[in-house]
Short mmCIF file of C-alpha atoms and ligand atoms in Angstrom, two decimals:
data_model
loop_
_atom_site.label_atom_id
_atom_site.label_comp_id
_atom_site.label_asym_id
_atom_site.label_seq_id
_atom_site.Cartn_x
_atom_site.Cartn_y
_atom_site.Cartn_z
CA UNK G 1 0.00 0.00 0.00
CA UNK G 2 1.36 3.40 -0.99
CA UNK G 3 0.89 6.36 1.32
CA UNK G 4 -0.47 9.84 0.55
CA UNK G 5 2.96 11.17 -0.46
CA UNK G 6 3.70 8.23 -2.75
CA UNK G 7 0.50 8.11 -4.81
CA UNK G 8 0.77 11.48 -6.58
CA UNK G 9 -2.92 12.36 -6.92
CA UNK G 10 -4.15 14.03 -10.10
CA UNK G 11 -5.77 17.17 -8.65
CA UNK G 12 -7.41 18.33 -11.88
CA UNK G 13 -10.45 17.64 -14.03
CA UNK G 14 -10.09 16.15 -17.52
CA UNK G 15 -11.70 17.70 -20.60
CA UNK G 16 -10.45 16.41 -23.93
CA UNK G 17 -6.68 16.33 -23.61
CA UNK G 18 -6.57 19.17 -21.09
CA UNK G 19 -6.17 18.77 -17.37
CA UNK G 20 -8.02 21.68 -15.74
CA UNK G 21 -6.13 22.58 -12.55
CA UNK G 22 -7.67 23.84 -9.30
CA UNK G 23 -8.19 27.60 -9.16
CA UNK G 24 -7.31 29.52 -6.02
CA UNK G 25 -10.77 29.37 -4.43
CA UNK G 26 -13.16 27.29 -6.41
CA UNK G 27 -12.16 23.85 -5.22
CA UNK G 28 -13.80 20.75 -3.86
CA UNK G 29 -12.02 19.19 -0.91
CA UNK G 30 -11.50 15.45 -0.71
CA UNK G 31 -11.20 14.04 2.80
CA UNK G 32 -9.57 10.80 3.88
CA UNK G 33 -12.45 9.17 5.81
CA UNK G 34 -10.06 7.27 8.08
CA UNK G 35 -8.33 10.39 9.40
CA UNK G 36 -10.61 13.29 8.58
CA UNK G 37 -7.60 15.01 7.00
CA UNK G 38 -7.60 16.78 3.68
CA UNK G 39 -6.33 14.42 1.01
CA UNK G 40 -6.39 16.88 -1.87
CA UNK G 41 -8.63 19.08 -3.98
CA UNK G 42 -10.24 19.02 -7.40
CA UNK G 43 -11.64 21.98 -9.31
CA UNK G 44 -15.25 23.09 -9.12
CA UNK G 45 -15.71 23.48 -12.83
CA UNK G 46 -17.78 26.32 -14.25
CA UNK G 47 -20.88 25.83 -16.41
CA UNK G 48 -18.77 26.85 -19.41
CA UNK G 49 -16.34 24.04 -18.67
CA UNK G 50 -19.16 21.48 -18.67
CA UNK G 51 -20.60 22.79 -21.95
CA UNK G 52 -17.10 22.68 -23.40
CA UNK G 53 -16.71 19.08 -22.27
CA UNK G 54 -19.96 18.22 -24.06
CA UNK G 55 -18.73 19.84 -27.31
CA UNK G 56 -15.39 18.06 -27.17
CA UNK G 57 -16.90 14.68 -26.27
CA UNK G 58 -19.39 14.98 -29.12
CA UNK G 59 -16.61 15.69 -31.63
CA UNK G 60 -14.64 12.76 -30.28
CA UNK G 61 -17.70 10.52 -30.67
CA UNK G 62 -18.09 11.49 -34.32
CA UNK G 63 -14.62 10.17 -35.11
CA UNK G 64 -14.67 7.16 -32.77
CA UNK G 65 -18.00 5.78 -34.00
CA UNK G 66 -16.40 5.24 -37.43
CA UNK G 67 -13.50 3.15 -36.11
CA UNK G 68 -13.51 -0.63 -36.34
CA UNK G 69 -14.58 -2.87 -33.48
CA UNK G 70 -11.16 -4.53 -33.51
CA UNK G 71 -9.41 -1.18 -33.18
CA UNK G 72 -11.56 -0.11 -30.23
CA UNK G 73 -11.18 -3.46 -28.50
CA UNK G 74 -7.39 -3.38 -28.95
CA UNK G 75 -7.25 0.00 -27.20
CA UNK G 76 -9.47 -1.28 -24.39
CA UNK G 77 -7.08 -4.21 -23.96
CA UNK G 78 -4.20 -1.74 -23.54
CA UNK G 79 -6.22 0.17 -20.91
CA UNK G 80 -6.80 -3.10 -19.09
CA UNK G 81 -3.04 -3.82 -19.14
CA UNK G 82 -2.22 -0.34 -17.81
CA UNK G 83 -4.62 -0.88 -14.92
CA UNK G 84 -3.02 -4.24 -14.16
CA UNK G 85 0.44 -2.66 -14.15
CA UNK G 86 -0.72 0.13 -11.81
CA UNK G 87 -2.99 -1.85 -9.53
CA UNK G 88 -1.12 -1.11 -6.30
CA UNK G 89 -1.25 2.64 -6.86
CA UNK G 90 -4.92 2.57 -7.90
CA UNK G 91 -5.93 0.45 -4.92
CA UNK G 92 -4.02 2.79 -2.60
CA UNK G 93 -5.99 5.73 -3.99
CA UNK G 94 -9.26 3.90 -3.29
CA UNK G 95 -8.21 3.15 0.28
CA UNK G 96 -7.12 6.74 0.87
CA UNK G 97 -10.25 8.42 -0.46
CA UNK G 98 -12.88 5.76 0.24
CA UNK G 99 -11.57 3.98 3.34
CA UNK G 100 -11.94 0.29 2.42
CA UNK G 101 -9.10 -2.06 3.47
CA UNK G 102 -6.27 -2.24 0.94
CA UNK G 103 -6.89 -5.94 0.13
CA UNK G 104 -10.51 -5.11 -0.70
CA UNK G 105 -9.42 -2.10 -2.74
CA UNK G 106 -7.07 -4.34 -4.73
CA UNK G 107 -10.01 -6.71 -5.25
CA UNK G 108 -12.06 -3.79 -6.54
CA UNK G 109 -9.34 -2.76 -9.01
CA UNK G 110 -9.20 -6.32 -10.39
CA UNK G 111 -13.00 -6.40 -10.54
CA UNK G 112 -12.99 -3.01 -12.33
CA UNK G 113 -10.37 -4.23 -14.80
CA UNK G 114 -12.42 -7.37 -15.47
CA UNK G 115 -15.17 -5.21 -17.04
CA UNK G 116 -12.66 -3.72 -19.48
CA UNK G 117 -11.33 -7.17 -20.30
CA UNK G 118 -14.84 -8.53 -20.84
CA UNK G 119 -15.90 -5.65 -23.10
CA UNK G 120 -12.68 -5.81 -25.13
CA UNK G 121 -13.98 -8.99 -26.84
CA UNK G 122 -15.00 -8.01 -30.39
CA UNK G 123 -17.35 -10.98 -30.67
CA UNK G 124 -19.67 -9.48 -28.06
CA UNK G 125 -20.68 -6.89 -30.63
CA UNK G 126 -22.08 -9.32 -33.15
CA UNK G 127 -25.61 -7.93 -32.92
CA UNK G 128 -26.83 -7.40 -36.46
CA UNK G 129 -28.74 -9.72 -38.82
CA UNK G 130 -30.00 -9.78 -42.38
CA UNK G 131 -33.06 -11.69 -43.58
CA UNK G 132 -34.52 -12.20 -47.00
CA UNK G 133 -37.85 -10.39 -47.35
CA UNK G 134 -41.14 -11.93 -48.60
CA UNK G 135 -40.75 -10.19 -51.92
CA UNK G 136 -37.98 -10.93 -54.41
CA UNK G 137 -35.12 -8.39 -54.63
CA UNK G 138 -35.63 -7.24 -51.10
CA UNK G 139 -33.36 -7.55 -48.10
CA UNK G 140 -34.27 -6.63 -44.55
CA UNK G 141 -31.43 -5.96 -42.19
CA UNK G 142 -30.98 -4.94 -38.58
CA UNK G 143 -27.83 -3.13 -37.52
CA UNK G 144 -26.76 -1.67 -34.20
CA UNK G 145 -25.13 1.71 -33.76
CA UNK G 146 -23.62 3.46 -30.75
CA UNK G 147 -26.17 5.66 -28.94
CA UNK G 148 -23.77 8.61 -28.98
CA UNK G 149 -22.31 10.78 -26.27
CA UNK G 150 -23.06 9.32 -22.82
CA UNK G 151 -22.88 10.70 -19.29
CA UNK G 152 -22.03 8.60 -16.25
CA UNK G 153 -22.60 9.60 -12.64
CA UNK G 154 -20.62 7.23 -10.45
CA UNK G 155 -20.82 6.49 -6.71
CA UNK G 156 -18.22 6.63 -3.92
CA UNK G 157 -18.64 3.05 -2.67
CA UNK G 158 -17.00 1.38 -5.70
CA UNK G 159 -15.27 4.31 -7.40
CA UNK G 160 -13.33 2.15 -9.88
CA UNK G 161 -15.66 -0.72 -10.74
CA UNK G 162 -18.74 1.45 -11.26
CA UNK G 163 -16.74 3.63 -13.65
CA UNK G 164 -15.35 0.82 -15.81
CA UNK G 165 -18.72 -0.98 -15.82
CA UNK G 166 -20.12 2.07 -17.65
CA UNK G 167 -17.12 3.36 -19.62
CA UNK G 168 -15.89 0.03 -21.02
CA UNK G 169 -19.08 -0.97 -22.90
CA UNK G 170 -19.59 2.65 -24.00
CA UNK G 171 -16.12 2.91 -25.54
CA UNK G 172 -16.25 -0.63 -26.92
CA UNK G 173 -19.26 0.10 -29.13
CA UNK G 174 -18.12 3.57 -30.25
CA UNK G 175 -19.62 6.02 -27.72
CA UNK G 176 -17.79 8.79 -25.88
CA UNK G 177 -18.41 9.51 -22.20
CA UNK G 178 -18.41 12.31 -19.65
CA UNK G 179 -17.95 11.01 -16.12
CA UNK G 180 -18.99 12.85 -13.00
CA UNK G 181 -17.44 10.97 -10.10
CA UNK G 182 -18.81 11.22 -6.56
CA UNK G 183 -17.36 14.25 -4.74
CA UNK G 184 -15.92 11.94 -2.06
CA UNK G 185 -13.87 9.85 -4.53
CA UNK G 186 -12.77 11.74 -7.65
CA UNK G 187 -9.12 10.65 -7.56
CA UNK G 188 -9.79 7.04 -8.56
CA UNK G 189 -11.75 8.22 -11.61
CA UNK G 190 -9.01 10.67 -12.56
CA UNK G 191 -6.26 8.06 -12.19
CA UNK G 192 -8.19 5.53 -14.30
CA UNK G 193 -8.83 8.13 -17.00
CA UNK G 194 -5.18 9.18 -17.07
CA UNK G 195 -4.28 5.53 -17.71
CA UNK G 196 -6.90 5.40 -20.48
CA UNK G 197 -5.16 8.29 -22.25
CA UNK G 198 -1.78 6.58 -21.79
CA UNK G 199 -3.29 3.42 -23.29
CA UNK G 200 -4.20 5.30 -26.46
CA UNK G 201 -7.86 6.17 -25.85
CA UNK G 202 -8.17 9.29 -28.04
CA UNK G 203 -8.61 12.55 -26.10
CA UNK G 204 -12.24 13.60 -25.68
CA UNK G 205 -13.62 10.09 -25.41
CA UNK G 206 -13.26 10.01 -21.63
CA UNK G 207 -13.79 13.24 -19.73
CA UNK G 208 -13.97 13.63 -15.95
CA UNK G 209 -15.86 16.65 -14.65
CA UNK G 210 -15.71 17.64 -10.99
CA UNK G 211 -17.54 20.24 -8.94
CA UNK G 212 -21.05 21.13 -7.91
CA UNK G 213 -23.20 18.01 -8.37
CA UNK G 214 -26.61 19.68 -9.00
CA UNK G 215 -25.10 22.15 -11.49
CA UNK G 216 -23.27 19.44 -13.43
CA UNK G 217 -26.24 17.07 -13.19
CA UNK G 218 -28.62 19.71 -14.60
CA UNK G 219 -26.40 20.44 -17.58
CA UNK G 220 -25.79 16.77 -18.38
CA UNK G 221 -29.47 15.83 -18.07
CA UNK G 222 -30.80 18.74 -20.10
CA UNK G 223 -28.23 18.58 -22.91
CA UNK G 224 -29.68 17.36 -26.21
CA UNK G 225 -26.20 16.27 -27.25
CA UNK G 226 -26.03 13.70 -24.48
CA UNK G 227 -28.03 10.69 -25.59
CA UNK G 228 -27.74 8.47 -22.56
CA UNK G 229 -27.23 8.73 -18.80
CA UNK G 230 -25.99 5.93 -16.59
CA UNK G 231 -26.23 6.46 -12.85
CA UNK G 232 -25.40 4.37 -9.81
CA UNK G 233 -26.62 5.76 -6.50
CA UNK G 234 -29.68 6.29 -4.36
CA UNK G 235 -33.26 5.72 -5.51
CA UNK G 236 -34.13 9.29 -4.50
CA UNK G 237 -31.49 10.83 -6.77
CA UNK G 238 -32.24 8.30 -9.51
CA UNK G 239 -35.88 9.43 -9.63
CA UNK G 240 -34.80 13.09 -9.86
CA UNK G 241 -32.42 12.30 -12.71
CA UNK G 242 -35.16 10.37 -14.49
CA UNK G 243 -37.37 13.46 -14.34
CA UNK G 244 -34.57 15.75 -15.43
CA UNK G 245 -33.87 13.51 -18.45
CA UNK G 246 -37.52 13.33 -19.54
CA UNK G 247 -37.53 16.51 -21.69
CA UNK G 248 -34.66 15.17 -23.82
CA UNK G 249 -35.98 11.57 -23.74
CA UNK G 250 -32.58 10.15 -22.85
CA UNK G 251 -31.74 6.50 -22.64
CA UNK G 252 -31.26 5.63 -18.97
CA UNK G 253 -29.51 2.97 -16.95
CA UNK G 254 -30.15 3.36 -13.25
CA UNK G 255 -28.61 1.12 -10.62
CA UNK G 256 -30.32 2.29 -7.47
CA UNK G 257 -30.72 1.23 -3.87
CA UNK G 258 -31.48 -2.29 -2.74
CA UNK G 259 -32.65 -4.04 0.38
CA UNK G 260 -31.45 -7.57 -0.31
CA UNK G 261 -33.04 -10.27 1.83
CA UNK G 262 -30.75 -13.08 3.01
CA UNK G 263 -32.88 -16.13 3.79
CA UNK G 264 -31.63 -19.12 5.76
CA UNK G 265 -34.11 -21.92 4.96
CA UNK G 266 -34.74 -24.80 7.35
CA UNK G 267 -32.56 -27.18 5.27
CA UNK G 268 -29.63 -24.77 4.90
CA UNK G 269 -26.03 -25.66 5.68
CA UNK G 270 -25.66 -23.25 8.60
CA UNK G 271 -21.86 -22.97 8.46
CA UNK G 272 -21.93 -22.13 4.77
CA UNK G 273 -24.74 -19.65 5.39
CA UNK G 274 -22.62 -17.93 8.04
CA UNK G 275 -19.67 -17.71 5.61
CA UNK G 276 -21.93 -16.24 2.94
CA UNK G 277 -23.51 -13.79 5.36
CA UNK G 278 -20.09 -12.51 6.45
CA UNK G 279 -18.85 -12.13 2.87
CA UNK G 280 -21.95 -10.38 1.67
CA UNK G 281 -22.68 -8.15 4.65
CA UNK G 282 -19.23 -6.91 5.61
CA UNK G 283 -17.83 -6.23 2.14
CA UNK G 284 -16.90 -2.54 2.16
CA UNK G 285 -18.20 -2.30 5.77
CA UNK G 286 -21.72 -2.95 4.48
CA UNK G 287 -21.64 0.03 2.10
CA UNK G 288 -22.67 -1.99 -0.94
CA UNK G 289 -25.99 -1.75 -2.81
CA UNK G 290 -26.05 -5.45 -3.47
CA UNK G 291 -25.09 -6.67 0.01
CA UNK G 292 -27.40 -8.63 2.29
CA UNK G 293 -29.54 -6.18 4.22
CA UNK G 294 -32.25 -7.97 6.20
CA UNK G 295 -31.67 -11.55 7.37
CA UNK G 296 -34.59 -13.97 7.67
CA UNK G 297 -33.65 -17.13 9.54
CA UNK G 298 -35.88 -20.16 9.92
CA UNK G 299 -37.01 -20.75 13.49
CA UNK G 300 -35.30 -24.17 13.63
CA UNK G 301 -31.83 -22.72 12.85
CA UNK G 302 -32.13 -19.28 14.38
CA UNK G 303 -30.05 -19.81 17.56
CA UNK G 304 -27.28 -21.76 15.78
CA UNK G 305 -27.01 -19.14 13.04
CA UNK G 306 -27.02 -16.25 15.55
CA UNK G 307 -24.36 -17.83 17.79
CA UNK G 308 -22.08 -18.67 14.87
CA UNK G 309 -22.45 -15.22 13.40
CA UNK G 310 -21.78 -13.55 16.74
CA UNK G 311 -18.39 -15.31 17.02
CA UNK G 312 -17.41 -14.30 13.49
CA UNK G 313 -18.54 -10.69 13.92
CA UNK G 314 -16.63 -10.33 17.19
CA UNK G 315 -13.49 -11.57 15.42
CA UNK G 316 -13.56 -8.78 12.82
CA UNK G 317 -10.77 -6.27 13.25
CA UNK G 318 -11.33 -2.58 12.77
CA UNK G 319 -8.61 -0.29 11.50
CA UNK G 320 -7.43 2.02 8.78
CA UNK G 321 -7.55 0.47 5.34
CA UNK G 322 -3.79 0.95 5.08
CA UNK G 323 -3.17 -1.37 8.04
CA UNK G 324 -2.54 -4.93 6.83
CA UNK G 325 -5.02 -6.81 9.00
CA UNK G 326 -8.02 -4.54 9.11
CA UNK G 327 -11.33 -6.03 7.97
CA UNK G 328 -13.55 -3.03 8.52
CA UNK G 329 -12.70 0.51 7.51
CA UNK G 330 -14.44 3.75 8.47
CA UNK G 331 -17.83 4.72 7.09
CA UNK G 332 -17.63 7.31 4.33
CA UNK G 333 -18.76 10.36 6.32
CA UNK G 334 -20.62 11.69 9.34
CA UNK G 335 -24.09 11.50 7.80
CA UNK G 336 -23.55 7.80 6.98
CA UNK G 337 -22.59 7.18 10.62
CA UNK G 338 -25.60 9.08 11.89
CA UNK G 339 -27.95 7.14 9.63
CA UNK G 340 -26.60 3.75 10.73
CA UNK G 341 -26.79 4.78 14.38
CA UNK G 342 -30.39 6.01 13.96
CA UNK G 343 -31.40 2.63 12.49
CA UNK G 344 -29.78 0.76 15.38
CA UNK G 345 -31.44 3.01 17.97
CA UNK G 346 -34.79 2.47 16.27
CA UNK G 347 -34.28 -1.32 16.45
CA UNK G 348 -33.40 -1.06 20.14
CA UNK G 349 -36.51 1.00 20.88
CA UNK G 350 -38.67 -1.58 19.09
CA UNK G 351 -37.35 -4.48 21.17
CA UNK G 352 -34.24 -5.58 19.23
CA UNK G 353 -31.48 -7.23 21.25
CA UNK G 354 -28.05 -5.75 20.54
CA UNK G 355 -25.79 -8.80 20.87
CA UNK G 356 -22.62 -6.93 19.92
CA UNK G 357 -21.67 -3.50 18.58
CA UNK G 358 -24.50 -0.99 18.56
CA UNK G 359 -22.41 2.18 18.66
CA UNK G 360 -19.42 3.96 17.22
CA UNK G 361 -15.96 2.57 17.94
CA UNK G 362 -14.38 3.99 21.10
CA UNK G 363 -10.99 4.40 19.37
CA UNK G 364 -12.38 6.52 16.54
CA UNK G 365 -15.89 7.78 15.95
CA UNK G 366 -15.41 7.40 12.18
CA UNK G 367 -16.06 3.68 12.49
CA UNK G 368 -19.30 1.95 13.36
CA UNK G 369 -18.85 -1.26 15.32
CA UNK G 370 -19.92 -4.42 13.50
CA UNK G 371 -23.32 -4.99 15.05
CA UNK G 372 -25.59 -8.00 15.52
CA UNK G 373 -29.24 -7.47 16.39
CA UNK G 374 -31.42 -10.46 17.27
CA UNK G 375 -35.19 -10.44 17.81
CA UNK G 376 -35.46 -8.08 14.87
CA UNK G 377 -38.93 -7.53 13.46
CA UNK G 378 -40.22 -6.35 10.11
CA UNK G 379 -41.41 -3.00 11.47
CA UNK G 380 -37.82 -1.96 12.25
CA UNK G 381 -36.16 0.57 9.98
CA UNK G 382 -33.04 -1.61 9.66
CA UNK G 383 -35.23 -4.29 8.06
CA UNK G 384 -37.25 -1.94 5.88
CA UNK G 385 -34.50 0.43 4.71
CA UNK G 386 -31.09 0.01 3.13
CA UNK G 387 -28.61 0.15 6.05
CA UNK G 388 -25.33 0.84 4.21
CA UNK G 389 -23.30 -0.07 7.27
CA UNK G 390 -21.93 -3.08 9.20
CA UNK G 391 -25.19 -4.06 10.88
CA UNK G 392 -26.90 -7.46 10.78
CA UNK G 393 -30.50 -7.76 11.97
CA UNK G 394 -31.92 -11.27 12.29
CA UNK G 395 -35.66 -11.74 11.77
CA UNK G 396 -37.08 -15.13 12.79
CA UNK G 397 -39.57 -16.79 10.43
CA UNK G 398 -41.44 -20.08 10.27
CA UNK G 399 -43.83 -19.74 7.33
CA UNK G 400 -41.83 -19.53 4.10
CA UNK G 401 -44.80 -18.80 1.82
CA UNK G 402 -45.79 -15.89 4.03
CA UNK G 403 -42.22 -14.57 4.01
CA UNK G 404 -41.94 -14.74 0.23
CA UNK G 405 -45.33 -13.07 -0.24
CA UNK G 406 -44.20 -10.28 2.07
CA UNK G 407 -40.86 -9.87 0.24
CA UNK G 408 -42.64 -9.65 -3.09
CA UNK G 409 -44.37 -6.52 -1.80
CA UNK G 410 -41.06 -4.76 -1.16
CA UNK G 411 -40.53 -1.63 -3.20
CA UNK G 412 -36.93 -2.55 -4.01
CA UNK G 413 -35.68 -5.54 -6.01
CA UNK G 414 -31.94 -5.49 -6.61
CA UNK G 415 -30.71 -8.81 -5.21
CA UNK G 416 -31.74 -11.64 -2.89
CA UNK G 417 -29.78 -14.48 -1.30
CA UNK G 418 -30.90 -17.76 0.16
CA UNK G 419 -29.37 -20.95 1.53
CA UNK G 420 -31.08 -24.27 0.96
CA UNK G 421 -30.06 -27.83 0.09
CA UNK G 422 -33.36 -28.73 -1.57
CA UNK G 423 -33.37 -28.65 -5.36
CA UNK G 424 -37.10 -28.08 -5.67
CA UNK G 425 -37.01 -25.21 -3.17
CA UNK G 426 -34.03 -23.69 -4.98
CA UNK G 427 -36.00 -23.55 -8.23
CA UNK G 428 -39.14 -22.34 -6.55
CA UNK G 429 -37.54 -19.52 -4.55
CA UNK G 430 -35.35 -18.37 -7.43
CA UNK G 431 -38.53 -17.99 -9.49
CA UNK G 432 -40.60 -16.34 -6.77
CA UNK G 433 -38.12 -13.71 -5.57
CA UNK G 434 -38.95 -10.53 -7.46
CA UNK G 435 -35.42 -9.17 -7.91
CA UNK G 436 -32.80 -8.69 -10.63
CA UNK G 437 -30.18 -11.04 -9.16
CA UNK G 438 -30.33 -14.12 -6.94
CA UNK G 439 -27.46 -15.72 -5.02
CA UNK G 440 -28.14 -19.32 -3.92
CA UNK G 441 -25.76 -20.78 -1.34
CA UNK G 442 -23.38 -17.88 -1.92
CA UNK G 443 -23.01 -14.35 -0.64
CA UNK G 444 -21.06 -13.03 -3.63
CA UNK G 445 -22.68 -12.72 -7.04
CA UNK G 446 -20.92 -9.92 -8.95
CA UNK G 447 -19.27 -10.94 -12.21
CA UNK G 448 -18.33 -8.87 -15.27
CA UNK G 449 -19.84 -11.47 -17.60
CA UNK G 450 -23.25 -11.34 -15.92
CA UNK G 451 -25.99 -8.68 -15.99
CA UNK G 452 -26.08 -6.56 -12.84
CA UNK G 453 -29.21 -4.57 -12.06
CA UNK G 454 -32.55 -4.50 -10.34
CA UNK G 455 -36.29 -4.29 -10.77
CA UNK G 456 -38.90 -1.95 -9.25
CA UNK G 457 -37.31 1.01 -7.40
CA UNK G 458 -33.90 -0.61 -7.67
CA UNK G 459 -33.51 0.65 -11.19
CA UNK G 460 -33.73 0.07 -14.90
CA UNK G 461 -31.27 -1.50 -17.30
CA UNK G 462 -28.37 -3.87 -16.76
CA UNK G 463 -24.62 -3.42 -16.54
CA UNK G 464 -22.14 -6.17 -17.31
CA UNK G 465 -22.53 -9.19 -19.54
CA UNK G 466 -23.95 -9.12 -23.05
CA UNK G 467 -26.96 -7.23 -21.73
CA UNK G 468 -24.71 -4.37 -20.59
CA UNK G 469 -23.55 -3.71 -24.14
CA UNK G 470 -27.07 -3.31 -25.50
CA UNK G 471 -27.54 -0.34 -23.16
CA UNK G 472 -25.09 1.61 -25.33
CA UNK G 473 -26.51 0.58 -28.70
CA UNK G 474 -29.42 1.72 -30.81
CA UNK G 475 -31.11 -0.69 -33.20
CA UNK G 476 -31.66 0.35 -36.80
CA UNK G 477 -33.83 -1.49 -39.33
CA UNK G 478 -32.85 -1.11 -42.99
CA UNK G 479 -34.99 -2.27 -45.91
CA UNK G 480 -33.21 -2.53 -49.25
CA UNK G 481 -34.99 -3.12 -52.56
CA UNK G 482 -32.74 -3.88 -55.53
C1 LIG A 1 -22.81 -1.84 -5.76
O1 LIG A 1 -22.70 -1.47 -4.61
O2 LIG A 1 -23.83 -1.63 -6.38
C2 LIG A 1 -21.72 -2.53 -6.51
C3 LIG A 1 -21.33 -3.83 -6.00
C4 LIG A 1 -20.89 -4.82 -7.03
O3 LIG A 1 -20.82 -4.54 -8.22
O4 LIG A 1 -20.60 -5.93 -6.64
#
């Protein structure tokens, strides 16, 4: 892990081939969440800068869309290689600005790179077809074309992977992109984009704009030149962006909040379920859209599961992401800590039993203690809302049909997990759970080759896999008479 002095942060925005430095006053501060110290600054770009970025990215698109698939994929492969060569530095930047342990940050860089590798396969773009019409001398063909200039608004929790998951398919099919990274984590986006330029991505295809989120968001959403917006973040902001994009009828991909149930059925392998629960829940200190949120444990296994989980949770070590053995880093900021604490207090008031944790860490109030709540009930906020913190609440159930019926009414539908050894139940539950992704006997489901996304308030569209490429393509029908 490199320290703050060694990483050499790019404290500038990227428009075309120009790095826009920080002015004297108009800057956005980036704080290391583990120390509360200033890590660096990026510019608060003016409206003119954003309009300029749109012009430049549109020009770049007009040249790029005419290049061959092989050419684009070869450049993506070089970007992938650059990321591989620089993985220690990139992971250090994530740890410094986001807080996750270095080993997890390295995992995220490899995960991010895997999207570029996946989308650098030319064969993925074999989407057209030609058929002979009913009438002689007539051919009917379908071709795909890049949607055009795209905008991406990326989150702080996975600052590398959520960027490449959008930028790689966009560039692969011939689009250009303007990225607005989360204000908490711009340096990862800037470092990745710098490597893209070094890899030979032509200037103007990847632009990184920093500054005032509502101002930038308004310009990107209302611009007629931007044909698509991809956003990962909260459902609340996703709905606002959807409205803001309505006048220009933009294509949208929205990966929004989840509230993934984790169900331990009566025939589950409890030890494996505990492993899966730990992997899913404590990844990035619980600050993951797709992580297990509310745990439903069958009455017959409840005590065994709770006891096993308690031991594992108590063994987690807290510390700065830069320290070799830390499992849990700080939460991203004060409002995240306050939200998690409010949910735990609500559970306590409603009769929840705090088995361990339940407060901030005595050594630093930037961490929330890994917390286990038993006797949780469905009226508690930590069961109904996305926690985004290291808190496990165990709800006891005995009637599976009733549980599934109740889960189907949930407003969100990103992911669901369950543990069972019965083949018929596996098929039945996988079909009944009304979500975009299901993990069965596993707590980790993310994979560049597979479509990631949710239903209902958890979003629209898919990222990753073959489905992810279609999000950046338009379909054109051509009828030729000869
Ligand atoms: C997320 O929090 O939505 C991203 C997690 C992942 O891709 O695995």
